[in-house]
């Protein structure tokens, strides 16, 4: 019996693909009002305000319009238009738009799927300090078994407290991928991620306590962490709780 092996996939964090949207702006501006409308589900108003600011070259507005068209909020869903808006903001250096453009290339939304273009734009966004892009690059390189690069990008995202990346660093240390296998370090990363609410990490903390890997064996704590993970629907934790109850 071993701990769960698969790393967190950041693109499935919310079960479905979601194009991330964020902005930093001064208060009481039209772009601020646009985001207030967006977060209030007043998509028609948000679209009008985004369009007004996009005409003036506002990059947050261009990214916002891309999001509305990608999701079909306040307008007919149109991946091609979403791609165009993301691209316009991305080439001008908007890190969030660069990440969204990368996702479009990865999944062929509004363009032909092109993984190398996705990596290019994720890298641009990652260089701009965008944690989600750093995490996504970690996932990509982990899938490609280029674990040293995966670790590099996970560590960048982890510095910004990205909980999935913290969990995935634990995964790399637990399995000796790109690093020397070290259960103590793996446990520390899993525990930190678990405390941030990641169910896979909670399940792995439970497994480590159950097996005494990287920590003192403690079945009571193992059950506690399995229960936390099981409450979030983690299959492995549910399985182990049933098995332990029968032992």
Short mmCIF file of C-alpha atoms in Angstrom, two decimals:
data_model
loop_
_atom_site.label_atom_id
_atom_site.label_comp_id
_atom_site.label_asym_id
_atom_site.label_seq_id
_atom_site.Cartn_x
_atom_site.Cartn_y
_atom_site.Cartn_z
CA UNK A 1 0.00 0.00 0.00
CA UNK A 2 1.46 3.32 -1.08
CA UNK A 3 0.46 6.95 -1.17
CA UNK A 4 -1.26 8.43 -4.17
CA UNK A 5 1.10 8.95 -7.07
CA UNK A 6 -0.52 11.39 -9.48
CA UNK A 7 0.31 15.09 -9.17
CA UNK A 8 -2.22 17.89 -9.08
CA UNK A 9 -3.20 19.11 -12.52
CA UNK A 10 -3.73 22.84 -12.33
CA UNK A 11 -5.95 22.94 -15.38
CA UNK A 12 -8.46 20.70 -13.61
CA UNK A 13 -8.48 22.62 -10.36
CA UNK A 14 -12.15 23.48 -10.79
CA UNK A 15 -13.00 20.24 -12.63
CA UNK A 16 -13.71 22.19 -15.83
CA UNK A 17 -11.37 24.34 -17.88
CA UNK A 18 -11.56 27.93 -16.70
CA UNK A 19 -9.80 30.83 -18.33
CA UNK A 20 -8.33 32.81 -15.45
CA UNK A 21 -9.17 36.47 -15.08
CA UNK A 22 -7.53 39.00 -12.83
CA UNK A 23 -6.72 42.67 -12.80
CA UNK A 24 -4.97 45.33 -10.80
CA UNK A 25 -6.31 48.85 -11.21
CA UNK A 26 -7.15 52.02 -9.38
CA UNK A 27 -10.53 52.29 -7.71
CA UNK A 28 -13.54 54.10 -9.20
CA UNK A 29 -12.40 53.87 -12.81
CA UNK A 30 -14.48 52.49 -15.66
CA UNK A 31 -12.38 49.34 -15.70
CA UNK A 32 -13.00 48.94 -11.97
CA UNK A 33 -16.73 49.34 -12.59
CA UNK A 34 -16.49 46.79 -15.38
CA UNK A 35 -15.03 44.19 -13.03
CA UNK A 36 -17.59 45.06 -10.36
CA UNK A 37 -20.31 44.40 -12.95
CA UNK A 38 -18.60 41.17 -14.01
CA UNK A 39 -18.38 39.84 -10.48
CA UNK A 40 -22.02 40.83 -9.94
CA UNK A 41 -22.96 38.76 -13.03
CA UNK A 42 -24.07 41.91 -14.87
CA UNK A 43 -22.29 40.80 -18.00
CA UNK A 44 -23.98 43.22 -20.42
CA UNK A 45 -22.76 46.21 -18.42
CA UNK A 46 -19.33 44.65 -18.00
CA UNK A 47 -19.05 44.12 -21.74
CA UNK A 48 -19.99 47.72 -22.55
CA UNK A 49 -17.47 49.09 -20.08
CA UNK A 50 -14.74 46.72 -21.25
CA UNK A 51 -15.39 47.72 -24.86
CA UNK A 52 -15.14 51.40 -23.95
CA UNK A 53 -11.81 50.92 -22.20
CA UNK A 54 -10.47 48.48 -24.80
CA UNK A 55 -10.94 51.18 -27.42
CA UNK A 56 -8.41 53.21 -25.41
CA UNK A 57 -5.99 50.29 -25.37
CA UNK A 58 -6.58 49.14 -21.79
CA UNK A 59 -5.05 45.67 -21.49
CA UNK A 60 -7.26 44.58 -18.58
CA UNK A 61 -10.28 45.45 -20.72
CA UNK A 62 -8.99 43.44 -23.68
CA UNK A 63 -8.41 40.47 -21.41
CA UNK A 64 -11.85 40.96 -19.87
CA UNK A 65 -13.51 40.93 -23.28
CA UNK A 66 -11.63 37.76 -24.12
CA UNK A 67 -13.01 36.17 -20.98
CA UNK A 68 -16.61 37.21 -21.75
CA UNK A 69 -16.43 35.83 -25.27
CA UNK A 70 -14.70 32.64 -24.11
CA UNK A 71 -17.40 32.00 -21.51
CA UNK A 72 -20.34 33.37 -23.49
CA UNK A 73 -21.19 35.90 -20.77
CA UNK A 74 -23.22 38.88 -22.00
CA UNK A 75 -22.66 37.79 -25.57
CA UNK A 76 -22.72 34.74 -27.80
CA UNK A 77 -19.82 32.44 -27.02
CA UNK A 78 -17.10 32.98 -29.59
CA UNK A 79 -13.70 31.35 -29.10
CA UNK A 80 -12.25 33.12 -32.13
CA UNK A 81 -13.03 36.57 -30.74
CA UNK A 82 -11.81 35.51 -27.30
CA UNK A 83 -8.54 34.41 -28.88
CA UNK A 84 -8.18 37.73 -30.70
CA UNK A 85 -8.66 39.78 -27.55
CA UNK A 86 -6.31 37.60 -25.53
CA UNK A 87 -3.72 37.83 -28.29
CA UNK A 88 -3.95 41.62 -28.52
CA UNK A 89 -3.36 41.99 -24.77
CA UNK A 90 -0.75 39.22 -24.67
CA UNK A 91 1.55 40.71 -27.29
CA UNK A 92 1.55 43.94 -25.28
CA UNK A 93 2.78 42.13 -22.19
CA UNK A 94 -0.36 41.36 -20.13
CA UNK A 95 0.68 38.25 -18.17
CA UNK A 96 -2.85 37.02 -17.44
CA UNK A 97 -3.80 37.36 -21.12
CA UNK A 98 -0.61 35.52 -22.07
CA UNK A 99 -1.66 32.65 -19.83
CA UNK A 100 -5.18 32.66 -21.25
CA UNK A 101 -3.75 32.68 -24.77
CA UNK A 102 -1.58 29.72 -23.85
CA UNK A 103 -4.65 27.84 -22.65
CA UNK A 104 -6.39 28.64 -25.93
CA UNK A 105 -3.45 27.17 -27.85
CA UNK A 106 -3.30 24.14 -25.57
CA UNK A 107 -6.97 23.27 -26.03
CA UNK A 108 -7.52 24.62 -29.55
CA UNK A 109 -10.03 27.24 -28.45
CA UNK A 110 -10.37 29.77 -31.30
CA UNK A 111 -7.21 28.50 -32.96
CA UNK A 112 -5.50 25.30 -33.99
CA UNK A 113 -4.19 23.40 -30.98
CA UNK A 114 -0.45 24.02 -30.76
CA UNK A 115 1.37 22.84 -27.66
CA UNK A 116 4.62 24.60 -28.50
CA UNK A 117 2.79 27.91 -28.83
CA UNK A 118 1.07 27.17 -25.54
CA UNK A 119 4.44 26.61 -23.87
CA UNK A 120 5.78 29.82 -25.42
CA UNK A 121 2.96 31.93 -24.00
CA UNK A 122 2.91 30.15 -20.64
CA UNK A 123 6.63 30.91 -20.42
CA UNK A 124 6.03 34.59 -21.21
CA UNK A 125 3.38 34.75 -18.48
CA UNK A 126 5.60 32.84 -16.06
CA UNK A 127 8.46 35.27 -16.69
CA UNK A 128 5.98 38.03 -15.84
CA UNK A 129 5.46 36.41 -12.44
CA UNK A 130 2.05 34.87 -13.13
CA UNK A 131 1.80 31.92 -10.73
CA UNK A 132 -0.86 30.00 -12.64
CA UNK A 133 1.30 29.96 -15.75
CA UNK A 134 4.28 28.79 -13.70
CA UNK A 135 2.15 25.99 -12.27
CA UNK A 136 0.85 25.00 -15.70
CA UNK A 137 4.38 24.80 -17.05
CA UNK A 138 5.26 22.58 -14.13
CA UNK A 139 2.39 20.28 -15.12
CA UNK A 140 3.44 20.22 -18.75
CA UNK A 141 7.06 19.36 -17.98
CA UNK A 142 5.98 16.80 -15.40
CA UNK A 143 3.86 15.09 -18.06
CA UNK A 144 6.88 15.12 -20.34
CA UNK A 145 8.99 13.62 -17.53
CA UNK A 146 11.31 16.62 -17.59
CA UNK A 147 11.22 16.74 -13.83
CA UNK A 148 13.99 19.28 -13.31
CA UNK A 149 12.07 21.87 -15.33
CA UNK A 150 8.85 20.84 -13.62
CA UNK A 151 10.44 21.42 -10.23
CA UNK A 152 11.81 24.81 -11.33
CA UNK A 153 8.37 26.09 -12.30
CA UNK A 154 6.58 24.50 -9.36
CA UNK A 155 9.03 26.20 -7.03
CA UNK A 156 8.37 29.57 -8.67
CA UNK A 157 4.63 29.10 -8.19
CA UNK A 158 5.11 27.77 -4.66
CA UNK A 159 6.94 30.96 -3.74
CA UNK A 160 3.59 32.65 -4.41
CA UNK A 161 1.82 30.11 -2.19
CA UNK A 162 0.21 28.19 -5.05
CA UNK A 163 -1.14 25.17 -3.11
CA UNK A 164 -1.19 22.73 -6.02
CA UNK A 165 2.43 23.45 -6.87
CA UNK A 166 3.41 22.93 -3.24
CA UNK A 167 1.70 19.54 -3.36
CA UNK A 168 3.44 18.65 -6.62
CA UNK A 169 6.88 19.44 -5.18
CA UNK A 170 6.01 16.92 -2.49
CA UNK A 171 5.13 14.45 -5.23
CA UNK A 172 8.51 14.91 -6.90
CA UNK A 173 10.41 14.38 -3.65
CA UNK A 174 8.24 11.42 -2.65
CA UNK A 175 9.04 9.65 -5.90
CA UNK A 176 12.58 10.88 -6.51
CA UNK A 177 11.66 12.58 -9.78
CA UNK A 178 14.28 15.18 -10.72
CA UNK A 179 15.59 15.13 -7.15
CA UNK A 180 16.93 12.61 -4.67
CA UNK A 181 14.00 10.83 -3.05
CA UNK A 182 13.36 12.34 0.37
CA UNK A 183 10.24 11.45 2.36
CA UNK A 184 10.96 14.08 5.01
CA UNK A 185 10.92 16.90 2.48
CA UNK A 186 7.96 15.36 0.67
CA UNK A 187 5.99 15.21 3.90
CA UNK A 188 6.71 18.86 4.68
CA UNK A 189 5.42 19.97 1.29
CA UNK A 190 2.38 17.70 1.42
CA UNK A 191 1.52 18.97 4.89
CA UNK A 192 1.77 22.61 3.85
CA UNK A 193 -0.42 21.97 0.82
CA UNK A 194 -2.85 19.93 2.91
CA UNK A 195 -3.21 22.79 5.36
CA UNK A 196 -4.10 24.99 2.38
CA UNK A 197 -6.95 22.63 1.56
CA UNK A 198 -5.67 20.46 -1.31
CA UNK A 199 -7.38 17.08 -1.04
CA UNK A 200 -4.61 15.13 -2.79
CA UNK A 201 -2.11 16.53 -0.31
CA UNK A 202 -4.42 15.71 2.60
CA UNK A 203 -4.72 12.15 1.34
CA UNK A 204 -0.95 11.85 0.99
CA UNK A 205 -0.39 13.24 4.48
CA UNK A 206 -2.77 10.56 5.71
CA UNK A 207 -0.81 7.91 3.84
CA UNK A 208 2.50 9.16 5.22
CA UNK A 209 1.16 9.10 8.78
CA UNK A 210 -0.23 5.62 8.16
CA UNK A 211 3.08 4.33 6.85
CA UNK A 212 5.43 6.42 8.97
CA UNK A 213 7.07 8.01 5.93
CA UNK A 214 8.77 11.31 6.68
CA UNK A 215 7.07 11.41 10.06
CA UNK A 216 6.29 9.26 13.09
CA UNK A 217 3.64 6.66 12.33
CA UNK A 218 0.33 7.83 13.78
CA UNK A 219 -2.87 6.08 12.71
CA UNK A 220 -5.07 8.59 14.53
CA UNK A 221 -3.58 11.45 12.50
CA UNK A 222 -3.75 9.33 9.38
CA UNK A 223 -7.50 8.90 9.84
CA UNK A 224 -7.93 12.62 10.54
CA UNK A 225 -6.24 13.59 7.29
CA UNK A 226 -7.98 10.89 5.30
CA UNK A 227 -11.28 12.22 6.63
CA UNK A 228 -10.42 15.74 5.49
CA UNK A 229 -9.57 14.45 2.02
CA UNK A 230 -12.60 12.17 1.89
CA UNK A 231 -14.85 15.12 2.72
CA UNK A 232 -13.66 16.61 -0.57
CA UNK A 233 -14.38 13.39 -2.44
CA UNK A 234 -10.84 12.01 -2.62
CA UNK A 235 -11.21 8.40 -3.78
CA UNK A 236 -7.99 7.11 -2.25
CA UNK A 237 -8.80 8.55 1.16
CA UNK A 238 -12.30 7.05 1.02
CA UNK A 239 -10.81 3.69 0.09
CA UNK A 240 -8.24 3.72 2.90
CA UNK A 241 -10.81 4.73 5.50
CA UNK A 242 -12.95 1.75 4.51
CA UNK A 243 -9.96 -0.58 4.56
CA UNK A 244 -8.75 0.67 7.93
CA UNK A 245 -12.23 0.26 9.42
CA UNK A 246 -12.20 -3.40 8.37
CA UNK A 247 -8.69 -4.12 9.70
#
